[in-house]
């Protein structure tokens, strides 16, 4: 969920300026990095994978946990020799640390030329030009204009893989007591349906067959419907059904959802819409009502378990994934045990778990944390259980037939790797699977991080 990625696609050429982007944090940042690269592309920048040949380095940051945040400063430290050797090099900081710390970044790290928040990155090219003229710039506004209206259309001329992210909603109004997102991303805003459909069609024309709809609170989506399709305000289910009618788009996913926004229409869509994949990331954070209340999650354990039942009634094979925080202030051993019980009751196919990290400006940061040693010990126990469930879910796939969208060559010669409907990595050897092709695969073995199988259908 928050692995770091480095963007590539260098084209070379003498006159072009080179842009190196490092992306930290969640999928929304991955999407934003792509859009920033496209915006800079219009100003003559091409992406490079080598920071030392770049004319501009952009760090698209994450503020969610202390460790994630601190990475920015250690990476900036590593860029210092580069900047000294090449004074024309521009260094920009984007993303959630940029939003949270703004001008403080320039004070702490004078080598930085510009700081741009997640809502103002359509202004990045202008800021970069200003930096060329010697100015330092900080823009962490939540502007009235919609940045998407001021960004170039997607991927002009670029070639890409068969899967893509598409941001449909941004921001969060939930204010969980531990979380910085409502502050760094602002309040919930949904993009209009027509814009999303246009972007999706454009992606499909470029060969994309699977789209993951993104939002910090994606299932709270409530975008304006196009007048030719009845207008009104659309929920995520309605949006998914409209997207499913796009020829050539084969698979739809969405992330991340809050349990309270999982409405009946969306649950029903999982039972009825074949293109909507049977994988749902539905974070609960804790299995203790007392802690859920202190976290301001606004739901109980019972409500979450009933919701899981309803989802599985609509789609019995749904693979559920979750997020957990261990060591939230006030968490006792009994509270932690309740989390273990909830995990046992739900049986997750996949999960992310974190030790609580106090974030400046959030209500929980005022409270006394659980001692680190204790929290770490709990985290280990939780992770052992979650890994056991994940392995069991993978093992349970052996002998079953799944649909795989092939994405790239595997490590071994003649091997192709793709994702199953359930988001498991699946590799097939010697079958001449094409990148971007979909086929049915019988799973024959389950390794620690991926499944292996053989084709049982033609590719399409
Ligand atoms: N919008 C999503 C996820 C937001 S951040 C949701 O509502 O679930 C991704 C995950 O990071 C969270 O689900 C949570 O498990 C974790 N996280 C957020 N703040 C954290 C903190 N202060 N300490 C540790 N983990 C945190
Ligand atoms: Fe953060 Fe809670 Fe909003 Fe998720 S729902 S982004 S955890 S405040
Ligand atoms: Fe991190 Fe911001 Fe995403 S804090 S998890 S990059 S929304």
Tab-separated table of N, CA and C in Angstrom, residues 166 195-205 208 211 213 243 246 249:
chain	number	residue	atom	x	y	z
A	166	UNK	N	-7.203	5.679	-11.414
A	166	UNK	CA	-7.983	6.855	-11.815
A	166	UNK	C	-8.604	7.457	-10.545
A	195	UNK	N	-16.381	13.549	-16.499
A	195	UNK	CA	-14.912	13.662	-16.602
A	195	UNK	C	-14.254	12.300	-16.389
A	196	UNK	N	-14.810	11.564	-15.435
A	196	UNK	CA	-14.237	10.252	-15.125
A	196	UNK	C	-14.427	9.309	-16.300
A	197	UNK	N	-15.628	9.348	-16.886
A	197	UNK	CA	-15.899	8.469	-18.034
A	197	UNK	C	-14.966	8.819	-19.200
A	198	UNK	N	-14.757	10.109	-19.420
A	198	UNK	CA	-13.870	10.529	-20.513
A	198	UNK	C	-12.449	10.045	-20.249
A	199	UNK	N	-11.990	10.226	-19.007
A	199	UNK	CA	-10.621	9.798	-18.680
A	199	UNK	C	-10.497	8.276	-18.837
A	200	UNK	N	-11.525	7.566	-18.385
A	200	UNK	CA	-11.485	6.097	-18.475
A	200	UNK	C	-11.459	5.646	-19.930
A	201	UNK	N	-12.293	6.267	-20.763
A	201	UNK	CA	-12.305	5.883	-22.192
A	201	UNK	C	-10.954	6.138	-22.827
A	202	UNK	N	-10.345	7.257	-22.458
A	202	UNK	CA	-9.009	7.596	-22.981
A	202	UNK	C	-7.995	6.542	-22.576
A	203	UNK	N	-8.073	6.103	-21.332
A	203	UNK	CA	-7.140	5.079	-20.854
A	203	UNK	C	-7.344	3.779	-21.630
A	204	UNK	N	-8.604	3.418	-21.837
A	204	UNK	CA	-8.903	2.166	-22.548
A	204	UNK	C	-8.375	2.236	-23.981
A	205	UNK	N	-8.518	3.411	-24.598
A	205	UNK	CA	-7.974	3.570	-25.964
A	205	UNK	C	-6.467	3.359	-26.007
A	208	UNK	N	-5.446	0.226	-21.756
A	208	UNK	CA	-5.729	-0.141	-20.369
A	208	UNK	C	-6.959	-1.043	-20.308
A	211	UNK	N	-9.017	-0.749	-14.472
A	211	UNK	CA	-8.897	0.560	-13.826
A	211	UNK	C	-9.216	0.412	-12.344
A	213	UNK	N	-10.246	2.621	-9.303
A	213	UNK	CA	-10.752	3.941	-8.935
A	213	UNK	C	-10.187	4.288	-7.567
A	243	UNK	N	-19.092	2.707	-15.859
A	243	UNK	CA	-17.753	2.351	-16.356
A	243	UNK	C	-17.758	0.947	-16.957
A	246	UNK	N	-18.167	0.418	-20.659
A	246	UNK	CA	-17.130	0.804	-21.635
A	246	UNK	C	-16.521	-0.463	-22.234
A	249	UNK	N	-12.877	-2.182	-21.430
A	249	UNK	CA	-12.512	-2.129	-20.012
A	249	UNK	C	-13.036	-3.421	-19.391
